Short mmCIF file of C-alpha atoms in Angstrom, two decimals:
data_model
loop_
_atom_site.label_atom_id
_atom_site.label_comp_id
_atom_site.label_asym_id
_atom_site.label_seq_id
_atom_site.Cartn_x
_atom_site.Cartn_y
_atom_site.Cartn_z
CA ASP V 1 93.77 132.93 92.95
CA THR V 2 96.89 134.75 94.25
CA GLU V 3 97.35 134.89 98.26
CA VAL V 4 98.40 138.66 97.99
CA THR V 5 95.67 140.89 96.98
CA GLN V 6 96.07 144.45 95.05
CA THR V 7 93.11 146.80 94.81
CA PRO V 8 92.24 148.49 92.35
CA LYS V 9 92.88 146.19 89.18
CA HIS V 10 92.93 148.96 87.39
CA LEU V 11 93.33 152.74 87.88
CA VAL V 12 93.25 156.01 85.55
CA MET V 13 94.06 159.43 87.21
CA GLY V 14 95.03 162.89 86.30
CA MET V 15 98.49 164.71 87.19
CA THR V 16 96.76 166.50 89.74
CA ASN V 17 95.02 163.53 91.67
CA LYS V 18 95.95 161.87 94.85
CA LYS V 19 95.19 158.06 94.95
CA SER V 20 96.07 155.05 97.05
CA LEU V 21 96.96 151.65 95.71
CA LYS V 22 96.41 148.64 98.69
CA CYS V 23 97.81 145.35 99.14
CA GLU V 24 97.12 142.99 101.60
CA GLN V 25 98.37 139.43 102.58
CA HIS V 26 97.40 137.10 105.43
CA MET V 27 100.14 134.54 105.08
CA GLY V 28 101.94 136.14 108.26
CA HIS V 29 104.73 137.32 105.99
CA ARG V 30 106.96 139.98 107.65
CA ALA V 31 108.44 141.52 104.56
CA MET V 32 106.28 143.37 101.81
CA TYR V 33 107.55 145.02 98.94
CA TRP V 34 106.36 147.40 95.58
CA TYR V 35 107.60 146.84 92.31
CA LYS V 36 107.14 148.94 89.15
CA GLN V 37 106.91 147.16 86.00
CA LYS V 38 106.53 148.82 82.44
CA ALA V 39 105.41 146.67 79.64
CA LYS V 40 107.81 143.73 78.29
CA LYS V 41 110.38 144.96 81.10
CA PRO V 42 111.20 143.23 84.44
CA PRO V 43 109.86 144.38 87.75
CA GLU V 44 112.04 147.23 89.22
CA LEU V 45 112.17 147.40 93.02
CA MET V 46 110.91 150.60 94.56
CA PHE V 47 110.37 149.80 98.38
CA VAL V 48 110.87 147.12 101.24
CA TYR V 49 109.22 147.01 104.42
CA SER V 50 110.48 144.63 107.09
CA TYR V 51 109.10 144.18 110.11
CA GLU V 52 106.41 147.34 109.40
CA LYS V 53 109.49 149.63 108.98
CA LEU V 54 110.93 151.11 105.51
CA SER V 55 114.11 149.17 105.03
CA ILE V 56 114.81 149.94 101.33
CA ASN V 57 113.70 152.93 99.23
CA GLU V 58 115.39 152.64 95.53
CA SER V 59 115.64 156.43 95.28
CA VAL V 60 111.94 156.55 94.48
CA PRO V 61 110.44 160.23 93.49
CA SER V 62 108.52 161.68 96.50
CA ARG V 63 105.57 161.62 94.61
CA PHE V 64 105.17 157.95 95.54
CA SER V 65 104.73 157.53 99.39
CA PRO V 66 104.72 153.96 100.78
CA GLU V 67 103.04 153.18 104.00
CA CYS V 68 102.73 150.01 106.19
CA PRO V 69 99.92 150.35 108.59
CA ASN V 70 100.36 146.86 109.80
CA SER V 71 101.98 143.37 109.08
CA SER V 72 99.16 142.58 106.66
CA LEU V 73 98.84 145.61 104.80
CA LEU V 74 100.82 147.95 102.61
CA ASN V 75 99.83 151.08 100.74
CA LEU V 76 101.27 153.15 98.11
CA HIS V 77 100.10 156.79 97.95
CA LEU V 78 100.43 158.51 94.62
CA HIS V 79 100.28 162.46 94.03
CA ALA V 80 101.18 164.72 91.16
CA LEU V 81 102.32 161.71 89.03
CA GLN V 82 103.58 162.14 85.60
CA PRO V 83 102.58 160.01 82.47
CA GLU V 84 105.84 158.03 82.51
CA ASP V 85 104.63 156.68 85.88
CA SER V 86 102.20 154.86 84.07
CA ALA V 87 103.02 150.94 84.54
CA LEU V 88 101.79 147.89 86.51
CA TYR V 89 102.73 148.28 89.93
CA LEU V 90 103.37 144.97 91.88
CA CYS V 91 102.99 144.06 95.34
CA ALA V 92 104.74 141.03 96.96
CA SER V 93 105.43 139.62 100.28
CA SER V 94 107.86 137.16 101.68
CA GLN V 95 108.40 135.45 105.18
CA THR V 96 111.47 137.75 106.20
CA VAL V 97 114.04 140.02 105.04
CA VAL V 98 117.03 138.63 106.83
CA ARG V 99 120.79 137.99 106.28
CA GLY V 100 121.37 134.95 104.30
CA PRO V 101 119.21 133.30 101.81
CA ASN V 102 116.08 135.23 101.08
CA GLN V 103 112.66 133.82 100.87
CA PRO V 104 110.51 133.38 97.83
CA GLN V 105 108.39 136.23 97.14
CA HIS V 106 104.75 135.99 96.81
CA PHE V 107 103.30 138.53 94.13
CA GLY V 108 99.86 139.97 93.63
CA ASP V 109 98.24 140.66 90.19
CA GLY V 110 99.41 144.30 90.43
CA THR V 111 97.44 147.47 89.86
CA ARG V 112 97.64 148.70 86.24
CA LEU V 113 97.71 152.63 86.45
CA SER V 114 97.45 155.16 83.89
CA ILE V 115 98.22 158.60 84.13
CA LEU V 116 96.33 161.24 81.85
CA SER E 1 123.30 146.66 82.69
CA GLN E 2 121.25 144.67 84.80
CA GLN E 3 122.38 142.05 87.41
CA GLY E 4 120.53 139.12 85.95
CA GLU E 5 120.60 139.19 82.06
CA GLU E 6 118.74 136.38 80.31
CA ASP E 7 118.78 134.90 76.92
CA PRO E 8 117.13 134.04 74.51
CA GLN E 9 114.89 137.18 74.71
CA ALA E 10 112.25 135.16 73.08
CA LEU E 11 111.70 131.41 72.56
CA SER E 12 109.38 129.84 70.37
CA ILE E 13 108.63 125.83 70.63
CA GLN E 14 106.22 123.00 69.71
CA GLU E 15 104.50 121.32 72.64
CA GLY E 16 106.34 118.55 73.72
CA GLU E 17 109.90 119.93 73.27
CA ASN E 18 112.12 121.25 75.83
CA ALA E 19 112.89 124.63 76.57
CA THR E 20 116.00 125.99 78.00
CA MET E 21 116.74 129.65 79.11
CA ASN E 22 119.84 131.15 80.38
CA CYS E 23 120.63 133.89 83.16
CA SER E 24 123.93 135.67 83.71
CA TYR E 25 124.59 137.85 86.75
CA LYS E 26 127.49 139.89 87.83
CA THR E 27 127.79 139.98 91.71
CA SER E 28 128.02 137.12 94.35
CA ILE E 29 124.72 135.99 95.44
CA ASN E 30 122.91 134.02 98.17
CA ASN E 31 120.54 132.22 95.78
CA LEU E 32 119.03 132.54 92.77
CA GLN E 33 115.40 132.25 91.71
CA TRP E 34 113.19 131.78 88.81
CA TYR E 35 109.60 133.14 88.22
CA ARG E 36 106.85 133.02 85.66
CA GLN E 37 104.71 135.57 84.78
CA ASN E 38 101.62 134.91 82.63
CA SER E 39 100.21 137.97 80.67
CA GLY E 40 98.53 140.45 82.84
CA ARG E 41 99.30 138.63 86.02
CA GLY E 42 101.76 138.66 88.80
CA LEU E 43 104.92 136.71 88.98
CA VAL E 44 104.86 133.16 90.53
CA HIS E 45 107.76 131.75 92.35
CA LEU E 46 108.98 128.60 90.54
CA ILE E 47 111.99 127.39 92.13
CA LEU E 48 115.10 128.60 94.30
CA ILE E 49 118.55 127.47 94.15
CA ARG E 50 121.11 128.49 96.91
CA SER E 51 124.65 129.54 96.11
CA ASN E 52 126.17 126.03 97.27
CA GLU E 53 123.73 123.89 95.03
CA ARG E 54 124.57 123.13 91.36
CA GLU E 55 121.14 121.63 90.27
CA LYS E 56 117.70 121.32 91.38
CA HIS E 57 114.57 119.77 90.14
CA SER E 58 111.05 120.40 90.28
CA GLY E 59 108.63 118.33 88.61
CA ARG E 60 109.50 119.32 84.94
CA LEU E 61 111.76 121.76 85.88
CA ARG E 62 115.69 121.87 86.18
CA VAL E 63 117.57 124.50 87.19
CA THR E 64 121.50 124.53 87.18
CA LEU E 65 123.64 127.07 88.58
CA ASP E 66 127.52 127.52 87.88
CA THR E 67 128.77 130.33 90.56
CA SER E 68 132.23 130.15 88.63
CA LYS E 69 130.46 131.50 85.39
CA LYS E 70 127.88 133.35 87.23
CA SER E 71 125.12 131.59 85.37
CA SER E 72 122.00 129.75 85.66
CA SER E 73 119.82 127.62 83.24
CA LEU E 74 116.19 126.87 83.51
CA LEU E 75 114.96 123.64 81.64
CA ILE E 76 111.46 122.94 80.86
CA THR E 77 110.72 119.63 79.89
CA ALA E 78 107.73 118.39 77.74
CA SER E 79 106.66 121.75 77.32
CA ARG E 80 103.08 122.26 77.27
CA ALA E 81 100.90 125.34 76.00
CA ALA E 82 100.34 126.37 79.35
CA ASP E 83 104.04 127.00 79.69
CA THR E 84 103.34 130.33 77.61
CA ALA E 85 104.80 133.05 79.74
CA SER E 86 107.72 135.21 80.72
CA TYR E 87 110.34 133.69 82.82
CA PHE E 88 112.80 135.87 84.91
CA CYS E 89 115.67 135.03 87.29
CA ALA E 90 116.09 137.14 90.11
CA THR E 91 119.12 137.31 92.47
CA ALA E 92 119.01 138.32 96.21
CA SER E 93 121.53 140.38 98.20
CA ASN E 94 121.85 140.07 101.89
CA ALA E 95 119.85 143.42 102.47
CA GLY E 96 116.60 141.82 101.12
CA LYS E 97 116.86 143.37 97.38
CA SER E 98 115.99 141.42 94.74
CA THR E 99 116.95 142.11 91.15
CA PHE E 100 115.31 140.70 88.19
CA GLY E 101 116.58 139.75 84.73
CA ASP E 102 115.19 140.91 81.43
CA GLY E 103 113.31 138.15 80.89
CA THR E 104 112.68 135.25 78.36
CA THR E 105 109.53 135.18 76.81
CA LEU E 106 108.45 131.46 76.18
CA THR E 107 105.63 130.58 73.37
CA VAL E 108 104.58 127.22 73.25
CA LYS E 109 102.52 126.27 70.25
CA PRO E 110 100.21 123.29 70.49
#
């Protein structure tokens, strides 16, 4: 079992749908991350939240909208996605994002997203 | 090309053998981390080595870091079938951005 919980595990949606991915951790971590991973590729960073504030947006299209309602929750709102957005979306958390050595990240098992 | 490139891309060995995979990176780093990913699962952190360290051990894992060559290696000794997974190195910037290498897919045959 992982300490970072992601729901749903699988999601199939049409290009006109609106859906949300959810991520939850109760380790007291103050940094949370969204990654996108295509098959047989490494995870690609999308967003970083530090103390509930967006600190990094890796030029992600606006059809992906992150939200951090509190220190334990991270959402990714999806709207008007394209077939090429089909991928595994991974959430991760770490103790902090600070200057100096970064902390190890704890990953959830991801949401496998398919866009029809 | 990506920060954090690994070789080999794929490695197949027999149970009990050692597995070595390498990672090269381009910019200066605070630390370098290794992660494992089993098929269909999230990544699991294995070990972190700081830029002022040269070698680190954790159980059957041995990691080396050569900052002059901008390279790291992960050695798994006495491999087991359960070690079958993809292994990624990751470098971290001051701003909290982690960049993952392309990964090595390890298959350990029983």
